[in-house]
Short mmCIF file of C-alpha atoms in Angstrom, two decimals:
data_model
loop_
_atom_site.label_atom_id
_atom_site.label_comp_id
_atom_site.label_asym_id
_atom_site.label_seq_id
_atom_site.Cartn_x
_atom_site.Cartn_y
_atom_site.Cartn_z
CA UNK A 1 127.47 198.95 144.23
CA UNK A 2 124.17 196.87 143.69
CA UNK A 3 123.42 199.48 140.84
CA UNK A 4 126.28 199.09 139.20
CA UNK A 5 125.75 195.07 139.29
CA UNK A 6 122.07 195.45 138.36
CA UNK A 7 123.41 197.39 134.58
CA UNK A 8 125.85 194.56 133.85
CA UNK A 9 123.57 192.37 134.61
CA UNK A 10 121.33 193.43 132.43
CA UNK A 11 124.34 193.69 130.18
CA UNK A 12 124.51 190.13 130.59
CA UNK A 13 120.90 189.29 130.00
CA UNK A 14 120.91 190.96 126.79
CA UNK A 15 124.08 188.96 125.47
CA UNK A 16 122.27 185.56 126.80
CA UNK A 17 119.28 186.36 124.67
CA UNK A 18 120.89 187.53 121.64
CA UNK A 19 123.03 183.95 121.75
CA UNK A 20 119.34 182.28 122.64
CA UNK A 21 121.01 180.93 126.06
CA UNK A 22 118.61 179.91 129.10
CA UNK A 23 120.43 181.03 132.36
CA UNK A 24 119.89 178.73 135.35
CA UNK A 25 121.42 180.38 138.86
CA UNK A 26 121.68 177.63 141.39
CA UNK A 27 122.12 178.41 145.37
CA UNK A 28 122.01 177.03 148.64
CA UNK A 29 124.36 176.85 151.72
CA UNK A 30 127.90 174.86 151.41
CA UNK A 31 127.30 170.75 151.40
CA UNK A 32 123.63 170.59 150.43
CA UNK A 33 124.87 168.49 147.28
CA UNK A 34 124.74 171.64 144.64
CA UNK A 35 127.33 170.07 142.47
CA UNK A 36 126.56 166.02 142.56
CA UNK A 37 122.61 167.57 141.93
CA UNK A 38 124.15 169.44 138.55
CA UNK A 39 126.53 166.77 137.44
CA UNK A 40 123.92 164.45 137.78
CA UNK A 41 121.19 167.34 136.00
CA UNK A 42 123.41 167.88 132.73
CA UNK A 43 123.98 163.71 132.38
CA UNK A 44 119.94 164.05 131.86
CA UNK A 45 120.18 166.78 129.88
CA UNK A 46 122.80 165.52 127.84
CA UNK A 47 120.50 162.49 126.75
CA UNK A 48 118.05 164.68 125.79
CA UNK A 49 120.47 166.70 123.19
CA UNK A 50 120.42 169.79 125.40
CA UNK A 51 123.85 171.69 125.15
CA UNK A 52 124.95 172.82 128.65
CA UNK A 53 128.04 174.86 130.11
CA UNK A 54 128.42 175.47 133.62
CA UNK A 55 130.59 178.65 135.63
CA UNK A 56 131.02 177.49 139.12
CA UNK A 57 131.47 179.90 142.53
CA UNK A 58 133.71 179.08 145.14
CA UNK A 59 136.08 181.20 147.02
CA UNK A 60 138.53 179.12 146.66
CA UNK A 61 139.40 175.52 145.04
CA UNK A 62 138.93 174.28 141.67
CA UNK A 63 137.50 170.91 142.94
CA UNK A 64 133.55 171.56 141.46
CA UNK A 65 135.05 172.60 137.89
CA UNK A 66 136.94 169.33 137.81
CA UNK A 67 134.16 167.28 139.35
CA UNK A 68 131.33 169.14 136.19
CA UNK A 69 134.15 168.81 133.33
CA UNK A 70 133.97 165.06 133.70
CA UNK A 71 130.37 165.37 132.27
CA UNK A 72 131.94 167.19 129.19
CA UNK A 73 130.77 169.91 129.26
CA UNK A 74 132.54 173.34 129.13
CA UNK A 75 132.92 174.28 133.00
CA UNK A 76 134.44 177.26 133.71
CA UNK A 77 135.23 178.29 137.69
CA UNK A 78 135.30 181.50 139.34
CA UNK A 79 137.33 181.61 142.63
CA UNK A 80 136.48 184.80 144.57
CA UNK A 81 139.35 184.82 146.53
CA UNK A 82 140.98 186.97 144.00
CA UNK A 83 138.16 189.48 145.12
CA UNK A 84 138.49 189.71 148.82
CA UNK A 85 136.89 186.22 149.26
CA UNK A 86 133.58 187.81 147.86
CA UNK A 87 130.55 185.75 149.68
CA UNK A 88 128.71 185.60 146.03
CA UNK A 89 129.21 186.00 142.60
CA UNK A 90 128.26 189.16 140.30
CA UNK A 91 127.59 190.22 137.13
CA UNK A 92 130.83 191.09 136.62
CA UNK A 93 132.41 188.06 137.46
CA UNK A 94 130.06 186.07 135.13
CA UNK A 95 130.96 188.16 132.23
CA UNK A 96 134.76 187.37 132.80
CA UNK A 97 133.96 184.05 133.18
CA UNK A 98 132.03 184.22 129.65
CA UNK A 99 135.12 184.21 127.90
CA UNK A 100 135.48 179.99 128.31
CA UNK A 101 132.30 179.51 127.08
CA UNK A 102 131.15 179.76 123.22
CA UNK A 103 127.36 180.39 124.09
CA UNK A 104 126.78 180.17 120.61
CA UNK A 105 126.93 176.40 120.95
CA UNK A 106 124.85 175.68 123.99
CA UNK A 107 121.07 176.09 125.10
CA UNK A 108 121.52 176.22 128.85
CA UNK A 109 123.82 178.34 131.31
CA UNK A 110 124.11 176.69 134.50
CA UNK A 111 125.61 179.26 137.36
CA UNK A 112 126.46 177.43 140.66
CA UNK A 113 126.83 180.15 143.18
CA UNK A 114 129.04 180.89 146.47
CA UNK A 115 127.80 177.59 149.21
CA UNK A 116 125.69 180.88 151.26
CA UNK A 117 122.26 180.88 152.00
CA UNK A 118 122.02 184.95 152.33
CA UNK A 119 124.51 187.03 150.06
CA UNK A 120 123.82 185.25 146.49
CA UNK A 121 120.25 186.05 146.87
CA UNK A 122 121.13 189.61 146.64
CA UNK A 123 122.89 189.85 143.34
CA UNK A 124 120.99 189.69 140.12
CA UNK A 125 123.64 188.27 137.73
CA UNK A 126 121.73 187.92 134.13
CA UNK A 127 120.22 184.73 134.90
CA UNK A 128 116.17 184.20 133.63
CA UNK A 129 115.52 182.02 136.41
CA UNK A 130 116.98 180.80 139.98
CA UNK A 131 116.71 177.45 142.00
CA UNK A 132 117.56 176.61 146.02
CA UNK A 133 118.59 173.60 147.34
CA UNK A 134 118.04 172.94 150.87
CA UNK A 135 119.15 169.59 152.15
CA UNK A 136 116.61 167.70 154.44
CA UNK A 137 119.82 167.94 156.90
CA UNK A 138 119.30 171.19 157.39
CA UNK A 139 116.27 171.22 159.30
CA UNK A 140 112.35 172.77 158.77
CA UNK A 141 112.92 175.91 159.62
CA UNK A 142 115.33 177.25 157.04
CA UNK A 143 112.92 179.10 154.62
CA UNK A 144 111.54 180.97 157.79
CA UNK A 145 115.20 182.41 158.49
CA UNK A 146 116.94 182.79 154.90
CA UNK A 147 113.27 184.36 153.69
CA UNK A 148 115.14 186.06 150.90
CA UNK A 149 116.99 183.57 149.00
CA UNK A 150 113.60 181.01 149.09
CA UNK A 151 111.20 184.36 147.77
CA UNK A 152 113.61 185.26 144.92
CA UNK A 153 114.45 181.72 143.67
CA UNK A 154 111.73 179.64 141.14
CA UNK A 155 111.71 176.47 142.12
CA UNK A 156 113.43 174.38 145.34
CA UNK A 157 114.69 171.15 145.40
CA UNK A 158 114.44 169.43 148.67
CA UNK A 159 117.89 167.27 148.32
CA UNK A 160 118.90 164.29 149.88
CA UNK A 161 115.90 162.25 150.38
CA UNK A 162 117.63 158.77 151.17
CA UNK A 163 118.89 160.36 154.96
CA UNK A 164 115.01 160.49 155.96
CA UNK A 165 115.14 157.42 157.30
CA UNK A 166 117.74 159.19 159.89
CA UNK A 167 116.35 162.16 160.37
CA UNK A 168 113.79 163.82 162.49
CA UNK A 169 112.79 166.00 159.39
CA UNK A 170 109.09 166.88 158.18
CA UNK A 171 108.81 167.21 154.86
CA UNK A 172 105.34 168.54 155.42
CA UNK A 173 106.49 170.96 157.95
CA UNK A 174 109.54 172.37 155.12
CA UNK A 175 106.85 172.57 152.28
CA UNK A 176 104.88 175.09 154.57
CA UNK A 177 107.55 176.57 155.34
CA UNK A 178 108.69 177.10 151.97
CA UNK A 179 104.92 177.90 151.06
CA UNK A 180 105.02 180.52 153.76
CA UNK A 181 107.45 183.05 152.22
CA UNK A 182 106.78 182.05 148.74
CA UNK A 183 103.11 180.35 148.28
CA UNK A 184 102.93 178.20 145.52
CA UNK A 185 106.24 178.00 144.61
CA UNK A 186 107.36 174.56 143.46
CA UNK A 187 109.06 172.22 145.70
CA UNK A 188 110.85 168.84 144.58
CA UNK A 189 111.98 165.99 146.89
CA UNK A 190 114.92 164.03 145.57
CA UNK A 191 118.09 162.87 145.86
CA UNK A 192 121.44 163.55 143.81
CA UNK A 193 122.90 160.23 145.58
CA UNK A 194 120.40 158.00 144.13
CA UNK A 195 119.01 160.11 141.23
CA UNK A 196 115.53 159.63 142.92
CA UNK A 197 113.36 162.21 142.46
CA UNK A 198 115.02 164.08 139.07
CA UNK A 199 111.84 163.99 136.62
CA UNK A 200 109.90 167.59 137.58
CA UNK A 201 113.17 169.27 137.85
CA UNK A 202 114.34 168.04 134.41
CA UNK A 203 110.82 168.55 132.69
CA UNK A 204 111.06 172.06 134.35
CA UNK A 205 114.40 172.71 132.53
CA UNK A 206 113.20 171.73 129.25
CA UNK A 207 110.14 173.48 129.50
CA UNK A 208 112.13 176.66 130.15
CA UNK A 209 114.92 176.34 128.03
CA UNK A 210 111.36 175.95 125.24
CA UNK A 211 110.26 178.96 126.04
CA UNK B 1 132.79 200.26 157.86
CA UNK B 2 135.15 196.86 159.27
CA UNK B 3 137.39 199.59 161.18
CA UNK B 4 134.33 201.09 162.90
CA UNK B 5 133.60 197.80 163.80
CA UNK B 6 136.80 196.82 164.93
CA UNK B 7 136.43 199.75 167.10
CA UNK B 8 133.15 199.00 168.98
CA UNK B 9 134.24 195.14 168.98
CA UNK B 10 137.18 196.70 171.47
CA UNK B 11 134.87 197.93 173.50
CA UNK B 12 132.65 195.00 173.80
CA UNK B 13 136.05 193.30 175.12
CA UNK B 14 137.40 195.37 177.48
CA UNK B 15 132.85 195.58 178.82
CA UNK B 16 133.52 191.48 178.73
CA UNK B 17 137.04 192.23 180.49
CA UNK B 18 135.61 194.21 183.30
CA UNK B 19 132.99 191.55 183.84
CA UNK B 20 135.11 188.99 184.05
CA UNK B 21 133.30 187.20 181.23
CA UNK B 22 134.07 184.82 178.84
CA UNK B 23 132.62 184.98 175.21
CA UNK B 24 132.49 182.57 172.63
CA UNK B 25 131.61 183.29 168.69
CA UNK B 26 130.03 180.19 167.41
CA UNK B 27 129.39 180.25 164.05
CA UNK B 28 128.82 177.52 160.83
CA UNK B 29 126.89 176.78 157.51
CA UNK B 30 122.81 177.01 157.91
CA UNK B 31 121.57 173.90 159.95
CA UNK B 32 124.98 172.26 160.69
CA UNK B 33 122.95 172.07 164.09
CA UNK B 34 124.57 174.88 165.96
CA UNK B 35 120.96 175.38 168.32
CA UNK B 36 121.45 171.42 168.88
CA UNK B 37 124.80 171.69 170.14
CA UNK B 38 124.75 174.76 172.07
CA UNK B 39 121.45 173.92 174.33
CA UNK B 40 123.53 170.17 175.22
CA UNK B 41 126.74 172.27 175.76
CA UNK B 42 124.88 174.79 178.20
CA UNK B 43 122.93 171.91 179.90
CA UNK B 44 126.53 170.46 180.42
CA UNK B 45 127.86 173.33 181.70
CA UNK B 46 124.87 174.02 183.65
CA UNK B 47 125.90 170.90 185.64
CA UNK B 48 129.47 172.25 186.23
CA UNK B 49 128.19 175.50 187.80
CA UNK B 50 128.80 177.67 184.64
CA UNK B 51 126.58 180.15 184.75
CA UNK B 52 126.08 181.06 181.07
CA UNK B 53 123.84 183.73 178.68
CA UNK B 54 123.72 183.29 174.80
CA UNK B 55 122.64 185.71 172.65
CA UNK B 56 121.27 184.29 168.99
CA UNK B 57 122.18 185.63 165.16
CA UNK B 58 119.09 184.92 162.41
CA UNK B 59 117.79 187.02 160.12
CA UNK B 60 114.42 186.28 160.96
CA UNK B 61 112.67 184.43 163.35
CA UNK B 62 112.83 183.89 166.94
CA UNK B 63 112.99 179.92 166.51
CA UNK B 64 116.83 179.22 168.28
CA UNK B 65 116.08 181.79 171.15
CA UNK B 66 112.97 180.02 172.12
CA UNK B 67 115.09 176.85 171.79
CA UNK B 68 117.67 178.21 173.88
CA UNK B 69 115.73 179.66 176.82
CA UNK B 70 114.30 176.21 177.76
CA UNK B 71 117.61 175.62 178.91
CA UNK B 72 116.64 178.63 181.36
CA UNK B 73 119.57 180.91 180.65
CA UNK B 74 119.36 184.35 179.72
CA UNK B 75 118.48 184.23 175.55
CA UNK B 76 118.36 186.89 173.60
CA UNK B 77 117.74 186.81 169.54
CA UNK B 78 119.20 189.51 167.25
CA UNK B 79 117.02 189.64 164.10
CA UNK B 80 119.08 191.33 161.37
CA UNK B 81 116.19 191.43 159.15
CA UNK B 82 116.29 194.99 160.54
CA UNK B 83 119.65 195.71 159.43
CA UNK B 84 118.95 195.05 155.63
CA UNK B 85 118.81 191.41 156.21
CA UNK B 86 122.58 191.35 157.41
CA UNK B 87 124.81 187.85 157.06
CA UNK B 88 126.62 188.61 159.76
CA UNK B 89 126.30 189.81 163.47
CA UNK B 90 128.29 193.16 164.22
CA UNK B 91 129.86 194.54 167.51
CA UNK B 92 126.92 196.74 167.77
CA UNK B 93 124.33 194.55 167.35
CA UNK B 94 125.95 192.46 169.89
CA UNK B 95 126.57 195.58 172.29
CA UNK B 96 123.15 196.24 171.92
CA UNK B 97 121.70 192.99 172.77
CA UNK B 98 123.52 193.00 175.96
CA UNK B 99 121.12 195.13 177.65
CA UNK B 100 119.16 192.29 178.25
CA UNK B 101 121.85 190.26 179.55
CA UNK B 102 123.28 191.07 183.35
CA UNK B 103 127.01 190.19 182.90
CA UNK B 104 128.02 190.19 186.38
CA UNK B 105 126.15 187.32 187.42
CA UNK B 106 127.36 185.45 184.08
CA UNK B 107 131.19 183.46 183.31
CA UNK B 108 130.19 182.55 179.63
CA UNK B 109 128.84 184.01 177.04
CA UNK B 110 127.89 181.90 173.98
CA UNK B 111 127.04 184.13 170.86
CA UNK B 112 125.30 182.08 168.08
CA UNK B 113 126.19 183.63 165.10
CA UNK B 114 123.80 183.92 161.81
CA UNK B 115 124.07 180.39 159.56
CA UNK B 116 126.93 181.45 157.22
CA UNK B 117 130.43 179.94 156.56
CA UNK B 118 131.38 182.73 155.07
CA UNK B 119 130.62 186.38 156.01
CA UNK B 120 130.67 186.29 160.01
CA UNK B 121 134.10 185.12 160.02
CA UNK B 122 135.26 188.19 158.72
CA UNK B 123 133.44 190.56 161.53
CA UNK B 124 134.82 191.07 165.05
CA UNK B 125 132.44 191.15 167.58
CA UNK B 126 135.17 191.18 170.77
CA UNK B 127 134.71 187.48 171.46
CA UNK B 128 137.48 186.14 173.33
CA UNK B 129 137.37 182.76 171.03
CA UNK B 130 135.85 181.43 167.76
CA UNK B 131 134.32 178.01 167.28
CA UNK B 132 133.29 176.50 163.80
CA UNK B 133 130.80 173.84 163.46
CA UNK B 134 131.15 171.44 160.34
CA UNK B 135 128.35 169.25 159.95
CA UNK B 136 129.44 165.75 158.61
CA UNK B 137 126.66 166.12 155.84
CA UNK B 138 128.62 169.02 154.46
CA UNK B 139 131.46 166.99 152.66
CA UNK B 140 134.72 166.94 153.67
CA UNK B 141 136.27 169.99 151.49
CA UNK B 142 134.31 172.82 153.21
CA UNK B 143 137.81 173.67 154.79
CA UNK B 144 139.50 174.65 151.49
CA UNK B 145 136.40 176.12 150.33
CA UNK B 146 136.07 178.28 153.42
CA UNK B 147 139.59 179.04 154.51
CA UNK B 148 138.56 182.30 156.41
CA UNK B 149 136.36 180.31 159.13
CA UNK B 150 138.37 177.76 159.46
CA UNK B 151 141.67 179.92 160.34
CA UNK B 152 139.86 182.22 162.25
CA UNK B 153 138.41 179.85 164.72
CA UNK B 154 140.03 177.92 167.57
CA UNK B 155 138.20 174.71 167.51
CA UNK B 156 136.16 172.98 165.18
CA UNK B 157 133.16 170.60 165.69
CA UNK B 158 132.32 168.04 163.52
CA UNK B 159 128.70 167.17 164.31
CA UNK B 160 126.40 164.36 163.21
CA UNK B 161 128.75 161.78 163.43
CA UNK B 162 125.50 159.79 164.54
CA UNK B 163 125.08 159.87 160.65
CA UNK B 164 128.55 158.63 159.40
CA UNK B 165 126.86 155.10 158.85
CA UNK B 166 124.82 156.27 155.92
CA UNK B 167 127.24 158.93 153.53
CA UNK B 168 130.47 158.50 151.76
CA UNK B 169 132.15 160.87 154.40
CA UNK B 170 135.49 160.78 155.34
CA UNK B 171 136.85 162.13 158.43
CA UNK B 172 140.66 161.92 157.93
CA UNK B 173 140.21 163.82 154.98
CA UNK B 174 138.51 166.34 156.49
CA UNK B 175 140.59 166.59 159.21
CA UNK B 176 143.56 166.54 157.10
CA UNK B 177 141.56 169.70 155.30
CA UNK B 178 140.92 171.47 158.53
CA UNK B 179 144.72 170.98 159.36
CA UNK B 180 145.66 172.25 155.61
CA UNK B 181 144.65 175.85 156.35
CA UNK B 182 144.63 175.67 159.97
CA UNK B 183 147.80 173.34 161.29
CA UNK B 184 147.29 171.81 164.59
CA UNK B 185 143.57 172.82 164.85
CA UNK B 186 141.66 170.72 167.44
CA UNK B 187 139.10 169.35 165.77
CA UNK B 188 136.29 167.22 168.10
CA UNK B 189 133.78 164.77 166.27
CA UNK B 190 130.41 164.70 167.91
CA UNK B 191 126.99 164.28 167.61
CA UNK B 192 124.59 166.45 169.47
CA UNK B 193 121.54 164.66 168.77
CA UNK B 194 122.87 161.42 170.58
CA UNK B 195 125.66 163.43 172.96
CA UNK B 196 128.10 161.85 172.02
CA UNK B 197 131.97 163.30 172.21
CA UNK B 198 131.16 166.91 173.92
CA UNK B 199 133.85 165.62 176.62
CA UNK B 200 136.64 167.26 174.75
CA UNK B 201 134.90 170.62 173.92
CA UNK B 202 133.20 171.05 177.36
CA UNK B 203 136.71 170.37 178.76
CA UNK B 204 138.24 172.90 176.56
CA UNK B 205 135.19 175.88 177.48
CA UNK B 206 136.25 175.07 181.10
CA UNK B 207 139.75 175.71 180.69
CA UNK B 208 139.50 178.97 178.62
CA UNK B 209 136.90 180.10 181.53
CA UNK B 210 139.53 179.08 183.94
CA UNK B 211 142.29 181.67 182.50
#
């Protein structure tokens, strides 16, 4: 089953490359602010003349295409319900979802995965680079358990920044943490509420999409 | 593979039936602050004369058992890490994990599933009844997005109400969600950090002991 995924995903790859599309494959557990992070990601972008399109995951529930078309941008969603209420997406389901988008027109890709913290980490889907969110609601400890998803992704963001204050969250102690299953990976505090916190991210985009 | 589980899960029940033990499948998003809520439940309980054993889902690390035991009830932790890095517990892994748990001397038993809205909801592990946490960070359409959990369980928690104050959450909506896929769910806000609202929920463990 993964073997089969891995080919079309390479499939996949091959077909972003020839159209000169970046691939960005976002993840993190449901509610840790994936979609107000990307709407507020491709307004940036946008400024900056980047072209974006976005496929969204969700089992079910069209409400994250609606809430990323209001940035006008193509935004295309995948409901897995269709496939048994699949826990992820997959190579194949990008591909299908390929059909809304004319990548000949954009420079990025942005794939928001399935709300799960284990299963999307699993399945390579064509993208050139991943990203986590974890939510500073979530607690410390998260990259210790979900080891997987925070080794395979590029960067994190830390999200939601302005509910320190009303936490009993280390920052220090998540960074570690983080640094612990994947040393030196980067690691951005912010939040998609205020928009604090957006500049590494966004220079990190550009300096991929460059590439 | 789901009908071999549904097999041993049948077992587990009629081992739980014999015992004269109740067992509870807890199970939410990653760090919705199921730990949190389970050690002030058992201390409640504790009170009450429950006599109670809980037996912990992560992939890795030994964190929520260590958590649990200073509550001084039997704890055990089921690291799936050695099951391929599994998003779900199983029937097996919980039949196997209750060789360190004597179940005559026990009336509840509170299994803490691995952090995932989606995947454990779908795996029968011969609880007697299925509890959903939703934290109040998550956003108020996790219900549509995760229709599985939220029909499958009994009850569902909505915890860190202690941070209502400071996000743009709304709980009649949420409800109203919850009550979309699931009609006449109870659904019991609370906070475990401050303890605030178990009354409902401990009330309810009670009576489903009691039958």
């Amino acid at each position: 089953m993964l073997d089969a995924n891995e080919q079309m995903a390479e499939t996949n790859r091959r077909l972003f490359a020839d159209q000169n599309v970046f691939v960005l494959n976002v993840m993190s557990s449901p509610g840790s602010g994936k979609t107000t992070t990307l709407v507020k990601t491709i307004e940036r972008l946008q400024t900056l003349g980047i072209q974006c399109a976005v496929i969204v995951g969700d089992i079910c529930t069209r409400n994250d295409a609606v809430r990323l078309a209001a940035t006008d941008v193509p935004a295309v969603q995948i409901n897995t319900d269709q496939f048994g209420g699949d826990c992820h997406l997959t190579a194949q389901g990008i591909l299908k979802a390929l059909d809304g988008i004319d990548l000949s027109i954009i420079d990025l890709l942005i794939v928001e995965n399935v709300g799960n913290l284990v299963c999307p980490a699993e399945f390579d889907i064509g993208e050139n680079a991943r990203a986590v969110i974890l939510s500073v609601t979530e607690g410390e400890d998260k990259p210790l358990k979900y080891p997987l998803m925070f080794r395979q992704c590029h960067v994190a963001l830390l999200n939601k920044t302005d509910l320190l204050p009303y936490l009993d969250f280390d920052a220090t102690t998540a960074v570690a943490n983080i640094h612990e299953v994947h040393p030196d990976m980067p690691v951005w505090p912010m939040s998609a509420k205020t928009g604090d916190g957006f500049e590494p991210w966004i220079e990190w985009i550009q300096a991929m999409i460059r590439q």
